Coordinates of C-alpha atoms in Angstrom, one line a residue:
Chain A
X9 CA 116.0 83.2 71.6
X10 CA 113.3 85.5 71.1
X11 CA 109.8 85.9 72.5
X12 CA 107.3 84.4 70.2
X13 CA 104.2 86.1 71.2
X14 CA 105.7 89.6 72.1
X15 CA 106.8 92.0 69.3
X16 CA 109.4 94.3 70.1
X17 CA 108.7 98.1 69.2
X18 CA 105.4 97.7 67.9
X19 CA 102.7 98.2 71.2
X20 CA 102.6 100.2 73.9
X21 CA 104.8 99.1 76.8
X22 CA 103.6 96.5 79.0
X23 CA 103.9 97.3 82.6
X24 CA 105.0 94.9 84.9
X25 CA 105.1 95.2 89.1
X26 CA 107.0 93.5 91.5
X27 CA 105.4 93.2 94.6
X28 CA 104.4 90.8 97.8
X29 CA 103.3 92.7 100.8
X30 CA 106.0 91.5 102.8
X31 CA 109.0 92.5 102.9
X32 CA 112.5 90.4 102.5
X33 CA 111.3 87.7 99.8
X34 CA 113.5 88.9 96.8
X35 CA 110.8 91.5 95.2
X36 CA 114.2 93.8 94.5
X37 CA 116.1 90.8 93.4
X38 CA 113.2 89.6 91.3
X39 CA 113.2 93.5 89.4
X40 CA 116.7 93.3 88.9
X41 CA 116.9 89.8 87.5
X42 CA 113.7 89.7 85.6
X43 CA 114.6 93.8 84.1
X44 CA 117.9 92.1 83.1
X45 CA 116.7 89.0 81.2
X46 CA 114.2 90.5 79.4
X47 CA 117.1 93.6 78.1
X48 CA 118.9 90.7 77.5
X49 CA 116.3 89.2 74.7
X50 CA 116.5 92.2 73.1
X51 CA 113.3 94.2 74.9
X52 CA 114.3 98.0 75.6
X53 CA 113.1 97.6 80.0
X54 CA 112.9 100.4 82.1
X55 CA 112.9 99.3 85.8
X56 CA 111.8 101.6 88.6
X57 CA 112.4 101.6 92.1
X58 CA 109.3 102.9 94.1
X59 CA 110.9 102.6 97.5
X60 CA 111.1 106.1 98.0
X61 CA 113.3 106.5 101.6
X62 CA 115.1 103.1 101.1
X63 CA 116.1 102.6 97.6
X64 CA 118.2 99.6 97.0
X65 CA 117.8 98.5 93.5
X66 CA 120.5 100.7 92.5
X67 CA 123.1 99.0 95.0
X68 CA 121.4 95.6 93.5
X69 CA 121.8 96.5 89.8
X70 CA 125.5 97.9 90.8
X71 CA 124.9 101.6 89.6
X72 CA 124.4 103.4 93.1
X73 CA 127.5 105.7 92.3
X74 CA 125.7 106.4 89.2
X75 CA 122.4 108.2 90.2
X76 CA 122.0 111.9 89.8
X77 CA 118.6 112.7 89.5
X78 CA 115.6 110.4 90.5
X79 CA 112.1 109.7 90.3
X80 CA 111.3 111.9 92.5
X81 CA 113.3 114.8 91.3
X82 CA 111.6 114.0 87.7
X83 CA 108.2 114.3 89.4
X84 CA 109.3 117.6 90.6
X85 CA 110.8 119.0 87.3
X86 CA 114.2 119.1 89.1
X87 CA 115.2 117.5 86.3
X88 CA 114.5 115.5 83.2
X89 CA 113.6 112.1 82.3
X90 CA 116.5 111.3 80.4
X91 CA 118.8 112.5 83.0
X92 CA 117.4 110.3 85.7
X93 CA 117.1 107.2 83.7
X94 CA 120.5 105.2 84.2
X95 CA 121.7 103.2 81.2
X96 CA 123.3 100.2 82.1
X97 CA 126.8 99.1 81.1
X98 CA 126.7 95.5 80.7
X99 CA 123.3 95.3 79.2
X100 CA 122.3 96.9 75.9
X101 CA 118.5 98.3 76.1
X102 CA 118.3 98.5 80.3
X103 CA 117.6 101.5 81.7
X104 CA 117.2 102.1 85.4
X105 CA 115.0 104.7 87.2
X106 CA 116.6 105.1 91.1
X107 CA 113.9 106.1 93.9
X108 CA 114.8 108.8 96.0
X109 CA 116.8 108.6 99.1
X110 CA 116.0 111.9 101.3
X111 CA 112.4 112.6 100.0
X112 CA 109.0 111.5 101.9
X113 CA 107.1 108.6 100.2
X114 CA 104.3 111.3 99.9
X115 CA 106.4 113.4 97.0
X116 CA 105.3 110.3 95.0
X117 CA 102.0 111.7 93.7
X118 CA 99.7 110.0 91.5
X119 CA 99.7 112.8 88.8
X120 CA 103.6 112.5 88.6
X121 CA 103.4 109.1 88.1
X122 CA 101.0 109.1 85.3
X123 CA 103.6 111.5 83.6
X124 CA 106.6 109.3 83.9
X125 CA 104.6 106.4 82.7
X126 CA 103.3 108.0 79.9
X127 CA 106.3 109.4 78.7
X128 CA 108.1 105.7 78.5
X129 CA 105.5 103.6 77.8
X130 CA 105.9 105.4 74.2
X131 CA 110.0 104.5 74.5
X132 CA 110.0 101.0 75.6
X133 CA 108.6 97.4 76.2
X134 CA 108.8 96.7 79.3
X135 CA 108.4 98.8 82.4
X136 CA 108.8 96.9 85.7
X137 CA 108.1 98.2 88.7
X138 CA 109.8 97.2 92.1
X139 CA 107.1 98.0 94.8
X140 CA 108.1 98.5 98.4
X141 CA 106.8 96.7 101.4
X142 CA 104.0 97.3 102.9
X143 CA 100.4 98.0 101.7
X144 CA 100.8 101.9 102.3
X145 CA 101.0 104.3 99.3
X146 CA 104.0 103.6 97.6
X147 CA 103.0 99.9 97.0
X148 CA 100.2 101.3 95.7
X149 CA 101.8 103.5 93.1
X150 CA 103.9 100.8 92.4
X151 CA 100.8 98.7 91.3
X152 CA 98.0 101.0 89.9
X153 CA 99.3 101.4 86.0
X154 CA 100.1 97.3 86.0
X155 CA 99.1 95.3 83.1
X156 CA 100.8 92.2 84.6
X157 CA 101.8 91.5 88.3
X158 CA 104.8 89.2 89.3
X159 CA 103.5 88.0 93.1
X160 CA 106.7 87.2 94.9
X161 CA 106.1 84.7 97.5
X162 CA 108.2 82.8 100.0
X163 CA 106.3 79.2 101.1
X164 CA 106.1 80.2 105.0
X165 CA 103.0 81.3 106.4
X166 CA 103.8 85.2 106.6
X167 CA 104.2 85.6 103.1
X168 CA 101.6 83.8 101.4
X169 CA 99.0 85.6 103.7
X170 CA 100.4 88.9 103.1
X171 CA 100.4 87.6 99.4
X172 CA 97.2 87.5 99.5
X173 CA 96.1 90.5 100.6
X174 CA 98.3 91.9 97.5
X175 CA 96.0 90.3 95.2
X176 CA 93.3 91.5 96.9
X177 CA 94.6 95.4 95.9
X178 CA 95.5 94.6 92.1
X179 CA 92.0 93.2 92.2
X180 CA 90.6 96.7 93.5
X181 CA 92.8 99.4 94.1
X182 CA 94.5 99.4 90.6
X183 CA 94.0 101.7 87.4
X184 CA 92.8 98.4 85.5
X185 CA 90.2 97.5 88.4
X186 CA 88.8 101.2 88.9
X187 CA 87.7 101.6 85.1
X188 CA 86.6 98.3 84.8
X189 CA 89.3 96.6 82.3
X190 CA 90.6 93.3 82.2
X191 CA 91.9 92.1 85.2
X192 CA 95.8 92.3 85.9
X193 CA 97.3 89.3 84.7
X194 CA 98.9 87.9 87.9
X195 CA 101.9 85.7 88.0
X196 CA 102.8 83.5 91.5
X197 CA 106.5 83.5 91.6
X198 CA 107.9 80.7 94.8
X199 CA 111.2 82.2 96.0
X200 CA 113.6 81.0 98.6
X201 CA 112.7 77.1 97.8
X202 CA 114.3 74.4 99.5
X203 CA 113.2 71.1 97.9
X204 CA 114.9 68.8 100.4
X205 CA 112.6 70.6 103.2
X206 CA 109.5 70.1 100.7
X207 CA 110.5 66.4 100.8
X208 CA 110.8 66.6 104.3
X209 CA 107.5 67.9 104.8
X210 CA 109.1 71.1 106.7
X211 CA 108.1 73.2 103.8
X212 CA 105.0 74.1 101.3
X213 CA 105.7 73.2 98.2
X214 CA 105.1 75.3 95.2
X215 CA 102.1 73.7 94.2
X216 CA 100.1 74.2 98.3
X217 CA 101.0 77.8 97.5
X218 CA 99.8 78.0 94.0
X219 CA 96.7 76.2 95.5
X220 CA 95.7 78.8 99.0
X221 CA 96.5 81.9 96.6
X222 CA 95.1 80.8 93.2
X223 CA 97.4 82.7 91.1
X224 CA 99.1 80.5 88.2
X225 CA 102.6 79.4 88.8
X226 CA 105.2 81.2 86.9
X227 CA 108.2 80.3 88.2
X228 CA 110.0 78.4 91.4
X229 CA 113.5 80.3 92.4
X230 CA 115.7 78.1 94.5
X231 CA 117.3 79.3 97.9
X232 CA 121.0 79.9 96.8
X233 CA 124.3 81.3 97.8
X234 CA 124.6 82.6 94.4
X235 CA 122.1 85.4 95.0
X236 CA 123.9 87.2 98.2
X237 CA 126.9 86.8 96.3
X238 CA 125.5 88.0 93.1
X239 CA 123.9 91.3 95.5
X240 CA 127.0 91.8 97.1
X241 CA 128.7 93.0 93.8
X242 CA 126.0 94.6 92.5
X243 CA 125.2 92.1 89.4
X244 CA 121.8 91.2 88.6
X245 CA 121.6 87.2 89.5
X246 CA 120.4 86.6 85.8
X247 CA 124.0 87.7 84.6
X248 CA 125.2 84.4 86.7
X249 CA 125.4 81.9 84.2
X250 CA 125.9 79.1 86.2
X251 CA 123.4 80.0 89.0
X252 CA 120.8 78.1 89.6
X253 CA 118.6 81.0 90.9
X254 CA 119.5 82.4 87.5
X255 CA 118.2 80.4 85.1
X256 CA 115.3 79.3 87.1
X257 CA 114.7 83.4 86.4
X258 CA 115.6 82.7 82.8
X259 CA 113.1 80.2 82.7
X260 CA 110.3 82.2 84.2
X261 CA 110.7 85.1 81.9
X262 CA 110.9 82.7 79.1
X263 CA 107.4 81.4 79.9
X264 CA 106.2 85.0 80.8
X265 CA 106.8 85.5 77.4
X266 CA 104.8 82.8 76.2
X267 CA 107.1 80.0 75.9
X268 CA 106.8 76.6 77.6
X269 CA 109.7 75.5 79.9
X270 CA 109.5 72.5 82.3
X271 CA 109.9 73.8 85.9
X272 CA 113.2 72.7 86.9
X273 CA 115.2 72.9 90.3
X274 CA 111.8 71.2 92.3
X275 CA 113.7 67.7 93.3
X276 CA 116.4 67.6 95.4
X277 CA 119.8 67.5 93.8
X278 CA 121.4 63.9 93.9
X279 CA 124.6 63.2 95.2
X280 CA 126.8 62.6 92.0
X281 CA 128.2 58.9 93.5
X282 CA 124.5 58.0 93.1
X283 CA 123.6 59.8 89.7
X284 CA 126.7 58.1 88.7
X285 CA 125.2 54.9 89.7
X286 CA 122.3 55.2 88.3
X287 CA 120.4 55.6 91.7
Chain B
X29 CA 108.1 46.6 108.0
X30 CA 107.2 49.9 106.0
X31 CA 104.4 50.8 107.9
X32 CA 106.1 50.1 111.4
X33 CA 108.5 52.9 109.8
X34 CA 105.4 55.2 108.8
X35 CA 104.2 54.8 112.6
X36 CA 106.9 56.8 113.6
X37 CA 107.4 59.4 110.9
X38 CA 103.8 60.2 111.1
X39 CA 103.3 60.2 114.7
X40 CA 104.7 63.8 114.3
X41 CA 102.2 65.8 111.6
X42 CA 104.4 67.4 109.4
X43 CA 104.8 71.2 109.5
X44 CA 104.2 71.9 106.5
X45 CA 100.7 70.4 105.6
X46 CA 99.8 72.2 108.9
X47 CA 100.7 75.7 107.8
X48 CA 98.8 74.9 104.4
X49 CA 96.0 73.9 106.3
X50 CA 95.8 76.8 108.5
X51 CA 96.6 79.3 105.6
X52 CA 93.4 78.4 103.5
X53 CA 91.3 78.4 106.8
X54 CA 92.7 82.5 107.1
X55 CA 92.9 83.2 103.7
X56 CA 89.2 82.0 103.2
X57 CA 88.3 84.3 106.2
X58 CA 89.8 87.1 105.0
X59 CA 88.9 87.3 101.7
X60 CA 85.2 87.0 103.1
X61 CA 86.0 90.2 105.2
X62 CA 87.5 91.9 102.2
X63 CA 84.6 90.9 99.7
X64 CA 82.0 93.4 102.0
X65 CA 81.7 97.6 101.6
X66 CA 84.5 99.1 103.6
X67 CA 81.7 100.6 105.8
X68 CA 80.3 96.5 107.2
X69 CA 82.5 96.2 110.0
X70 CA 81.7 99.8 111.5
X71 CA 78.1 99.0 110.8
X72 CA 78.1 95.8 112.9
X73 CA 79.8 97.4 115.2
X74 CA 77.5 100.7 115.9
X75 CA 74.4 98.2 115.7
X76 CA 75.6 95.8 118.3
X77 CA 76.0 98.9 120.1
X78 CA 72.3 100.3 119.9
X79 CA 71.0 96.2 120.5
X80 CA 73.2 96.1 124.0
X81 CA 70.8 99.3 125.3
X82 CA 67.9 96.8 125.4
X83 CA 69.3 93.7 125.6
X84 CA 72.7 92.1 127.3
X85 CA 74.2 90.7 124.0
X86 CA 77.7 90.0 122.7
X87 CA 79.7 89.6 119.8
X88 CA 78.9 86.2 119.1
X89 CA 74.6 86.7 119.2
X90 CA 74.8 89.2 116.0
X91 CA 75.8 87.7 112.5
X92 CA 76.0 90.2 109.9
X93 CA 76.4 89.1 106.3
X94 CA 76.4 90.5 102.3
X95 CA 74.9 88.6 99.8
X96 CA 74.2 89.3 96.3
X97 CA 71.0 88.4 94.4
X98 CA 70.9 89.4 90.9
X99 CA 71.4 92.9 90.9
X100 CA 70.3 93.0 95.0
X101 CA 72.7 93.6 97.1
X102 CA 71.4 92.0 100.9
X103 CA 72.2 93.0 103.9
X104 CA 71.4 90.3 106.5
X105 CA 71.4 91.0 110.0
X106 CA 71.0 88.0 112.9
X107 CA 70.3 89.1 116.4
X108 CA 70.1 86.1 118.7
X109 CA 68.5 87.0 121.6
X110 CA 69.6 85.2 125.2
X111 CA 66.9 83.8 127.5
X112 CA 65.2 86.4 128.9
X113 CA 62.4 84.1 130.6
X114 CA 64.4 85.4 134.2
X115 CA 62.3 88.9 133.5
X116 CA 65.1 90.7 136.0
X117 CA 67.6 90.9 133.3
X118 CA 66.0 93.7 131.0
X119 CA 65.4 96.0 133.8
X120 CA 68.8 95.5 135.2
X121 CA 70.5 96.3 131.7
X122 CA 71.1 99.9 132.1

């Protein structure tokens, strides 16, 4: 299935960031799973990791043996963009851009940014950007060329407030924002959700986080096994097939693209005797 | 029957409504911080500083606010002074 309101090859790429202000709610995992489904339908993605220090999308995405040059080293003419970009082997059309390992966060310069951007927003669809943690500058790299932001959010009190101030900085600190364009699209995804602790009234459901931050609700990911095991061997969880977590990713990328999907994975999962019932 | 029920799983306010609750209390607060020049908090700060050489105020007697009217911007500043009917207390200020 294609995207109906997105033609492939014909505009500008569309850039996309990842980010949350805290840190530990799946913003990597997100990248990697949300890079791979939309490579999957057919959309040349380039995904970059802007955690310069403490890169991890490579071990996530399963190519950490694979980098040679990164985006720092680009920025620095050390090397080429095509020799830092990391095709992937199990998906056709997804490239991935590694952060640095042993460089300070202040090598990531504004001007070397722009150039990278530039340069593959003329070669692709979609870039995605994995920010890091944090509110310092390379969340705000991450963030300033965004056309759309993907707010990950876990429903506990430190990351919806630290969610918030996150949409506070796309709504000011951004390239969009400081020449007065339209406004970042913003996109709430709920990570980490347990719906029998929603029933039990130990945990915010989606919709009390949609309502505090305002953002529209693009997706709920479900708290799963499947994603530590997917991390552990370096396989984006949207290659899992049969993971819940997975295609509740599928689903939001489906409706980031303009499609309508019912949100799926909110109730809590019945106990086969009684579905067999009828219960 | 139901309700005897309800008495007790109610009796405990569940977690979760709570942290909404206190969430869009903070979130509305900060935002309102955030909305201001960068340069409001320092301002309050340095003019409760020149009130307390006349008069012994605190934090909580100066309200400073933005507002925007049309294409003013207003910057509204609310001293509340204590008593000062005992007469001592000027003098004694340093």
């Amino acid at each position: 299935m294609k995207g109906k309101t997105f033609q492939k090859g014909i505009t500008m790429a569309k850039i996309i960031v990842v980010t949350s202000g805290k840190g530990g709610v799946g913003k990597t995992t997100t990248a990697a799973a949300f890079s791979t489904a939309l490579a999957l339908r057919g959309y040349k993605t380039v995904v970059i990791d802007f955690d310069v220090g403490l890169r991890n999308l490579d071990l996530v995405m399963g190519c950490e043996r694979r980098v040679v040059y990164d985006l720092i080293n680009v920025i620095n003419h050390e090397g080429n963009l095509n020799q830092a970009l990391i095709k992937d082997k199990r998906v056709e059309n997804l490239f991935i851009l590694p952060a640095s390992q042993t460089r300070n966060k202040d090598a990531l310069t504004l001007e070397g940014v722009t150039t990278i951007i530039e340069e593959l927003k003329e070669r692709c669809d979609f870039i995605v950007c994995d920010s890091p943690a944090g509110i310092e500058h390379g969340a705000m790299m991450a963030m300033y060329f965004a056309d759309e932001a993907l707010i990950v959010t876990n429903p506990e009190v430190s990351s919806v407030r630290d969610s918030d101030r996150i949409i506070g900085m796309l709504a000011s600190k951004t390239r969009r924002a400081e020449q007065g364009e339209t406004p970042i699209k913003e996109h709430l995804l709920v990570t980490r959700y347990v719906p029998s602790r929603v029933t039990n009234g130990d945990m915010m459901s989606a919709e009390d986080v949609q309502e505090i931050l305002a953002v529209p609700l693009l997706g709920v990911i479900p708290e799963s096994k499947d994603i530590l095991r997917a991390s552990n061997s370096g396989m984006p969880i949207t290659l899992e097939e049969k993971s819940d977590a997975g295609q509740a990713y599928h689903d939001a990328v489906a409706r980031f693209l303009g499609e309508t999907r019912p949100m799926r994975f909110l109730n809590v999962k019945k106990h086969f005797l009684s579905r067999w019932l009828g219960g | 029957m139901a309700g005897f029920l309800d008495y007790f799983k109610g009796s405990r306010k569940n977690s979760a409504s709570i942290a909404k609750e206190r969430l869009q209390i903070i979130v509305a607060h900060e935002r309102g911080l955030l909305k201001g020049p960068e340069y409001l908090p320092m301002l309050q700060q340095e003019l409760l500083a020149v009130v307390r050489k006349y008069v012994p105020i605190t934090d909580e007697h100066i309200k400073i606010s933005m507002d925007k009217e049309g294409e003013y911007e207003i910057l509204e500043l609310n001293i509340s002074l204590p008593d000062l009917s005992n007469k001592t207390s000027l003098s004694r200020f340093p």
